[in-house]
CSV table of C-alpha atoms in Angstrom, one decimal:
chain,number,residue,atom,x,y,z
X,268,MET,CA,130.7,180.2,180.1
X,269,VAL,CA,131.8,177.5,177.7
X,270,SER,CA,134.7,178.4,175.5
X,271,PRO,CA,134.5,178.1,171.7
X,272,SER,CA,137.3,175.5,171.7
X,273,HIS,CA,135.3,173.5,174.3
X,274,ASN,CA,132.2,173.7,172.1
X,275,SER,CA,134.3,172.5,169.1
X,276,ILE,CA,135.5,169.5,171.1
X,277,LEU,CA,132.0,168.6,172.2
X,278,LEU,CA,130.7,169.0,168.7
X,279,PHE,CA,133.4,166.7,167.3
X,280,LEU,CA,132.8,164.1,170.0
X,281,PHE,CA,129.0,164.1,169.3
X,282,PHE,CA,129.6,163.8,165.6
X,283,THR,CA,132.1,161.0,165.9
X,284,ALA,CA,129.9,159.1,168.3
X,285,ASN,CA,127.0,159.3,166.0
X,286,LEU,CA,129.1,158.1,163.0
X,287,TRP,CA,130.3,155.0,164.8
X,288,LEU,CA,126.9,154.3,166.3
X,289,CYS,CA,125.6,153.7,162.7
X,290,PHE,CA,127.5,150.4,162.4
X,291,VAL,CA,125.9,147.2,163.6
X,292,PRO,CA,128.3,144.5,165.1
X,293,SER,CA,128.5,141.5,162.7
X,294,THR,CA,128.9,137.9,163.7
X,295,ALA,CA,132.6,138.2,162.6
X,296,GLU,CA,135.1,141.0,163.3
X,297,LEU,CA,134.1,143.1,160.3
X,298,ARG,CA,132.2,146.3,161.0
X,299,ARG,CA,128.8,146.4,159.4
X,300,PHE,CA,127.1,149.5,158.1
X,301,GLU,CA,123.5,149.8,156.9
X,302,HIS,CA,122.6,151.8,153.8
X,303,PRO,CA,118.9,152.3,152.8
X,304,VAL,CA,117.7,151.6,149.3
X,305,LYS,CA,115.4,154.0,147.5
X,306,ALA,CA,111.6,154.0,148.0
X,307,ASP,CA,111.2,152.1,144.8
X,308,GLY,CA,113.5,149.3,146.0
X,309,SER,CA,116.4,150.1,143.8
X,310,LEU,CA,120.0,151.1,144.5
X,311,SER,CA,122.5,153.0,142.3
X,312,PHE,CA,126.1,154.0,142.8
X,313,LEU,CA,129.3,154.9,141.0
X,314,VAL,CA,132.7,153.1,141.3
X,315,VAL,CA,136.0,154.9,140.8
X,316,GLY,CA,139.6,154.0,141.6
X,317,ASP,CA,143.2,155.2,141.5
X,318,TRP,CA,142.2,158.8,141.4
X,319,GLY,CA,144.0,161.1,144.0
X,320,ARG,CA,146.2,163.4,141.8
X,321,LYS,CA,145.0,166.9,142.7
X,322,GLY,CA,142.9,167.1,139.6
X,323,LEU,CA,145.8,166.1,137.2
X,324,TYR,CA,145.8,163.4,134.6
X,325,ASN,CA,142.1,164.1,133.8
X,326,GLN,CA,141.0,163.4,137.4
X,327,SER,CA,138.9,166.6,137.3
X,328,LEU,CA,137.3,165.6,133.9
X,329,VAL,CA,136.4,162.2,135.3
X,330,ALA,CA,134.9,163.9,138.3
X,331,THR,CA,132.8,166.1,136.1
X,332,GLN,CA,131.3,163.2,134.2
X,333,MET,CA,130.8,161.3,137.5
X,334,GLY,CA,128.7,164.3,138.6
X,335,VAL,CA,126.6,164.2,135.4
X,336,VAL,CA,126.0,160.5,135.5
X,337,GLY,CA,125.4,160.6,139.3
X,338,GLU,CA,122.6,163.1,138.9
X,339,LYS,CA,121.0,161.2,136.0
X,340,LEU,CA,121.0,158.0,138.1
X,341,ASP,CA,120.2,159.7,141.4
X,342,ILE,CA,123.0,157.7,143.0
X,343,ASP,CA,123.0,156.6,146.6
X,344,PHE,CA,126.7,156.5,147.2
X,345,VAL,CA,130.2,156.2,145.6
X,346,ILE,CA,132.7,153.3,146.0
X,347,SER,CA,136.4,154.0,145.8
X,348,THR,CA,138.6,151.0,145.0
X,349,GLY,CA,141.7,152.6,146.5
X,350,ASP,CA,144.8,154.4,145.7
X,351,ASN,CA,143.0,157.5,147.0
X,352,PHE,CA,146.1,159.7,147.3
X,353,TYR,CA,149.2,159.6,145.1
X,354,GLU,CA,152.0,159.0,145.2
X,355,ASP,CA,152.4,158.2,148.9
X,356,GLY,CA,149.0,158.4,150.6
X,357,LEU,CA,148.5,161.1,153.2
X,358,THR,CA,151.2,162.5,155.5
X,359,GLY,CA,148.5,163.0,158.3
X,360,VAL,CA,145.0,164.2,158.9
X,361,SER,CA,146.1,167.8,158.1
X,362,ASP,CA,147.6,166.9,154.7
X,363,PRO,CA,146.3,169.4,152.2
X,364,ALA,CA,146.0,166.6,149.6
X,365,PHE,CA,142.7,165.6,151.2
X,366,ASN,CA,141.2,168.9,150.1
X,367,GLU,CA,143.2,169.1,146.8
X,368,SER,CA,142.4,165.5,145.6
X,369,PHE,CA,139.0,164.9,147.2
X,370,ILE,CA,137.0,167.8,148.6
X,371,ASN,CA,137.9,170.3,145.9
X,372,ILE,CA,137.5,167.8,143.0
X,373,TYR,CA,134.3,165.9,143.6
X,374,THR,CA,132.1,169.0,144.0
X,375,ALA,CA,129.0,168.1,142.0
X,376,SER,CA,125.9,168.0,144.0
X,377,SER,CA,125.2,164.4,143.0
X,378,LEU,CA,128.5,163.3,144.5
X,379,GLN,CA,127.7,164.8,148.0
X,380,LYS,CA,126.7,161.3,149.1
X,381,GLN,CA,128.5,158.7,151.2
X,382,TRP,CA,131.8,157.5,149.9
X,383,TYR,CA,132.9,154.0,150.9
X,384,ASN,CA,136.7,153.8,150.5
X,385,VAL,CA,139.2,151.0,150.7
X,386,LEU,CA,143.0,151.4,150.9
X,387,GLY,CA,145.3,150.8,148.0
X,388,ASN,CA,149.1,150.1,148.0
X,389,HIS,CA,149.9,153.8,147.4
X,390,ASP,CA,147.7,154.7,150.5
X,391,TYR,CA,149.9,152.3,152.5
X,392,ARG,CA,152.9,154.4,151.6
X,393,GLY,CA,151.7,157.2,153.8
X,394,ASP,CA,150.0,157.5,157.2
X,395,VAL,CA,147.3,154.8,156.9
X,396,GLU,CA,145.6,155.8,160.1
X,397,ALA,CA,145.1,159.3,158.8
X,398,GLN,CA,142.7,157.9,156.1
X,399,LEU,CA,141.0,155.8,158.7
X,400,SER,CA,140.5,158.7,161.1
X,401,PRO,CA,137.1,160.1,161.9
X,402,ILE,CA,138.8,163.5,161.8
X,403,LEU,CA,138.6,163.3,158.0
X,404,THR,CA,134.9,162.6,158.3
X,405,LYS,CA,134.6,165.7,160.4
X,406,MET,CA,136.2,167.6,157.5
X,407,ASP,CA,133.9,166.0,154.9
X,408,HIS,CA,130.9,164.0,155.9
X,409,ARG,CA,131.1,161.9,152.8
X,410,TRP,CA,134.4,160.2,153.8
X,411,LEU,CA,134.3,156.7,155.3
X,412,CYS,CA,137.4,154.5,155.1
X,413,LEU,CA,138.2,151.3,157.0
X,414,ARG,CA,140.6,148.5,156.2
X,415,SER,CA,137.8,145.9,155.8
X,416,PHE,CA,134.0,146.2,156.4
X,417,ILE,CA,130.5,145.4,155.3
X,418,VAL,CA,127.8,147.6,153.9
X,419,ASN,CA,124.3,146.0,153.9
X,420,ALA,CA,121.6,147.5,151.6
X,421,GLU,CA,118.7,145.1,152.2
X,422,PHE,CA,119.0,142.7,149.2
X,423,VAL,CA,122.7,143.4,148.5
X,424,GLU,CA,125.8,143.2,150.7
X,425,PHE,CA,129.1,144.7,149.9
X,426,PHE,CA,132.2,143.2,151.5
X,427,PHE,CA,135.2,145.5,151.4
X,428,VAL,CA,138.5,143.7,151.8
X,429,ASP,CA,142.0,145.1,152.6
X,430,THR,CA,144.0,143.5,149.8
X,431,THR,CA,147.4,145.3,150.1
X,432,PRO,CA,148.8,143.2,153.0
X,433,PHE,CA,148.3,140.0,150.8
X,434,VAL,CA,151.0,141.1,148.3
X,435,ASN,CA,154.4,139.5,149.2
X,436,ASP,CA,156.5,142.0,147.2
X,437,TYR,CA,155.5,144.9,149.4
X,438,PHE,CA,157.2,143.1,152.3
X,439,THR,CA,160.1,141.3,150.6
X,440,ASP,CA,161.0,143.7,147.8
X,441,PRO,CA,159.6,147.1,148.5
X,442,LYS,CA,162.4,148.8,146.6
X,443,GLU,CA,162.6,152.5,147.4
X,444,ASP,CA,159.0,152.5,148.9
X,445,THR,CA,158.2,152.6,152.6
X,446,TYR,CA,155.0,151.1,153.8
X,447,ASP,CA,153.0,151.8,157.0
X,448,TRP,CA,152.3,148.4,158.4
X,449,LYS,CA,151.0,149.6,161.8
X,450,GLY,CA,148.0,147.4,162.6
X,451,ILE,CA,149.0,144.7,160.2
X,452,LEU,CA,151.9,142.9,161.9
X,453,PRO,CA,152.2,140.1,162.6
X,454,ARG,CA,151.2,139.8,159.0
X,455,GLN,CA,150.2,136.1,158.8
X,456,GLU,CA,147.9,136.4,161.8
X,457,TYR,CA,146.3,139.5,160.3
X,458,LEU,CA,145.7,137.7,157.0
X,459,SER,CA,144.4,134.6,158.6
X,460,ASN,CA,141.9,136.5,160.7
X,461,LEU,CA,140.8,138.6,157.8
X,462,LEU,CA,140.2,135.5,155.6
X,463,GLU,CA,138.3,133.8,158.3
X,464,ASP,CA,136.2,136.9,158.9
X,465,VAL,CA,135.4,137.3,155.2
X,466,ASP,CA,134.5,133.7,154.8
X,467,SER,CA,132.3,133.8,157.9
X,468,ALA,CA,130.5,136.9,156.8
X,469,LEU,CA,129.9,135.6,153.2
X,470,ARG,CA,128.7,132.3,154.5
X,471,ASP,CA,126.3,133.9,156.9
X,472,SER,CA,125.0,136.4,154.4
X,473,THR,CA,121.4,136.0,153.1
X,474,ALA,CA,121.6,138.8,150.6
X,475,LYS,CA,120.3,138.2,147.1
X,476,TRP,CA,123.5,139.8,145.7
X,477,LYS,CA,127.0,139.5,147.1
X,478,ILE,CA,129.7,142.0,145.9
X,479,VAL,CA,133.3,142.0,147.1
X,480,VAL,CA,135.4,145.1,146.7
X,481,GLY,CA,139.2,145.3,147.0
X,482,HIS,CA,141.9,147.4,145.6
X,483,HIS,CA,144.0,144.6,143.9
X,484,THR,CA,143.1,142.7,140.8
X,485,ILE,CA,142.3,139.0,140.9
X,486,LYS,CA,141.9,138.6,137.1
X,487,SER,CA,143.2,141.4,134.9
X,488,ALA,CA,144.7,141.8,131.4
X,489,GLY,CA,146.3,145.1,132.5
X,490,GLN,CA,149.8,146.0,133.6
X,491,HIS,CA,149.6,144.4,137.0
X,492,GLY,CA,147.7,141.4,135.8
X,493,ILE,CA,146.7,138.6,138.1
X,494,THR,CA,147.5,139.0,141.8
X,495,ILE,CA,148.7,135.5,142.6
X,496,GLU,CA,148.3,135.9,146.4
X,497,LEU,CA,144.6,136.8,146.0
X,498,GLU,CA,144.0,134.1,143.4
X,499,GLU,CA,145.4,131.5,145.8
X,500,GLN,CA,144.0,132.8,149.1
X,501,LEU,CA,140.9,134.9,148.6
X,502,LEU,CA,139.4,133.6,145.3
X,503,PRO,CA,138.6,130.1,146.7
X,504,ILE,CA,136.6,131.7,149.5
X,505,LEU,CA,134.7,133.9,147.0
X,506,GLN,CA,133.9,130.9,144.8
X,507,ALA,CA,132.8,128.7,147.7
X,508,ASN,CA,130.4,131.4,148.8
X,509,ASN,CA,129.0,132.1,145.4
X,510,ILE,CA,129.6,135.8,145.2
X,511,ASP,CA,128.3,137.7,142.1
X,512,LEU,CA,130.9,140.4,141.5
X,513,TYR,CA,134.5,141.2,142.5
X,514,VAL,CA,135.2,144.9,142.0
X,515,ASN,CA,138.7,146.4,142.1
X,516,GLY,CA,141.1,149.1,141.0
X,517,HIS,CA,144.9,148.9,140.9
X,518,ASP,CA,145.2,148.5,137.1
X,519,HIS,CA,144.6,151.9,135.6
X,520,CYS,CA,142.0,150.9,133.1
X,521,LEU,CA,138.4,149.8,132.8
X,522,GLU,CA,137.8,146.1,132.5
X,523,HIS,CA,135.2,143.3,132.6
X,524,ILE,CA,136.3,139.7,132.7
X,525,SER,CA,133.9,136.8,133.1
X,526,SER,CA,135.0,133.5,134.7
X,527,ALA,CA,134.8,130.1,133.0
X,528,ASN,CA,134.9,128.4,136.4
X,529,SER,CA,132.2,130.3,138.3
X,530,GLN,CA,129.5,132.9,138.1
X,531,ILE,CA,131.9,135.6,139.3
X,532,GLN,CA,132.3,138.7,137.2
X,533,PHE,CA,135.6,140.6,137.6
X,534,LEU,CA,135.2,144.4,137.2
X,535,THR,CA,138.1,146.8,137.2
X,536,SER,CA,137.4,150.5,137.8
X,537,GLY,CA,140.9,152.0,138.1
X,538,GLY,CA,140.6,154.9,135.6
X,539,GLY,CA,140.1,157.8,138.0
X,540,SER,CA,143.1,159.7,136.8
X,541,LYS,CA,146.4,158.5,135.2
X,542,ALA,CA,145.8,155.7,132.7
X,543,TRP,CA,148.3,153.3,131.1
X,544,ARG,CA,147.8,153.5,127.4
X,545,GLY,CA,148.7,150.5,125.2
X,546,VAL,CA,149.3,148.1,128.1
X,547,ILE,CA,147.3,144.8,127.7
X,548,ARG,CA,148.1,141.2,128.3
X,549,GLU,CA,146.9,138.3,126.2
X,550,TRP,CA,143.5,137.1,127.5
X,551,ASN,CA,140.8,134.7,126.3
X,552,PRO,CA,138.5,136.8,124.2
X,553,GLU,CA,135.5,134.9,125.4
X,554,GLU,CA,136.2,136.0,128.9
X,555,LEU,CA,137.4,139.6,128.2
X,556,LYS,CA,134.2,141.5,127.7
X,557,LEU,CA,135.8,144.9,128.0
X,558,TYR,CA,139.3,146.3,128.2
X,559,TYR,CA,139.7,150.1,127.9
X,560,ASP,CA,143.1,151.6,128.6
X,561,GLY,CA,141.9,155.1,129.4
X,562,GLN,CA,140.3,157.1,132.1
X,563,GLY,CA,136.7,156.7,133.3
X,564,PHE,CA,134.5,155.1,135.9
X,565,MET,CA,131.6,152.6,136.4
X,566,SER,CA,128.0,152.8,137.4
X,567,MET,CA,125.8,150.1,138.9
X,568,GLN,CA,122.0,149.9,139.4
X,569,ILE,CA,120.6,147.0,141.4
X,570,THR,CA,117.2,145.7,142.3
X,571,GLN,CA,116.0,142.5,143.9
X,572,THR,CA,116.1,140.8,140.6
X,573,HIS,CA,118.6,142.6,138.3
X,574,VAL,CA,122.0,144.2,138.1
X,575,ASP,CA,122.9,146.7,135.4
X,576,ILE,CA,126.6,147.8,134.9
X,577,VAL,CA,127.8,150.6,132.7
X,578,PHE,CA,131.4,151.8,132.0
X,579,TYR,CA,132.0,155.4,130.9
X,580,ASP,CA,135.1,157.1,129.5
X,581,VAL,CA,136.4,160.5,130.5
X,582,PHE,CA,133.9,162.3,128.3
X,583,GLY,CA,130.9,160.4,129.6
X,584,ASN,CA,130.6,158.1,126.6
X,585,VAL,CA,129.3,154.6,127.3
X,586,LEU,CA,132.0,152.0,126.6
X,587,HIS,CA,130.2,148.9,127.8
X,588,LYS,CA,126.9,147.7,129.2
X,589,TRP,CA,126.2,144.4,131.0
X,590,GLY,CA,123.3,143.1,132.9
X,591,ILE,CA,122.2,140.0,134.8
X,592,SER,CA,119.0,138.7,136.4
X,593,LYS,CA,119.0,136.2,139.1
X,594,GLY,CA,118.2,132.8,137.7
X,595,LEU,CA,118.7,134.0,134.1
X,596,ILE,CA,121.8,133.8,131.9
X,597,ALA,CA,123.8,137.0,131.8
X,598,ALA,CA,123.5,139.0,128.6
X,599,GLU,CA,125.5,141.8,127.1
X,600,LEU,CA,123.3,144.7,126.2
């Protein structure tokens, strides 16, 4: 007779094996996952960042509106731009914050879809490997978090990049914060390999649309502003490979910045909970399409020929719409 504990172990191993069998090895080191599009050939999803505060700072209100919009758009998945658990990540796989800030908050039926998560700097202040563990996926099937990876959805590819290790201050001047650098050191080797992998994956991609997701800003008029290390090391690779969108969190606002030097649109969705009211840096108004210093989130609908982006506030009000067609000039709606 097989014991209940033995059954549980077998079930867990079966579930874990099936989860990791869904990725397809890429030509580089980045794991690749496949996500189907709808029968009509479209894809829709939400983007939220900087959210994990156990429902406080309007996190629960943002989650409610995400559920409403998610149902309306029949979303396929959710992207988290990092800082998933404040203030210091998770203490381990049994940390109740996973329930208190994720499972018990994003309860709408429309949000019971795959969540693709990257790590933020606050996540690195806890047990990073806890967020990467398939044990969390066993607790909630929606959860998928890796340092860097690729999601392919036929005509669009998403390149998720681990941006925290790029920032020098976290290593040279961490102040009172302690970071979990297991798996990162030696740092320069890690960054060199990551940049090579991202460059290779982007170069080999035949997707109609290329979207890069990271936690840290590249261009931002918010409190954190420009991340110099990403501007110097990552941005040239993104420009050389003609990506369409760079999506991030980190600054606790909603933001859309166009680029005078390339086609890249820089989109900040970091309003999942606590926002920084009244903080805005001077920026060229021709490039700054949206800056909203409050809570909210973003939606995106994509087809072979068109991308539509909408930013919403904490009440579900539309703040900004933008769309682009391949081969046509982008136009604000």
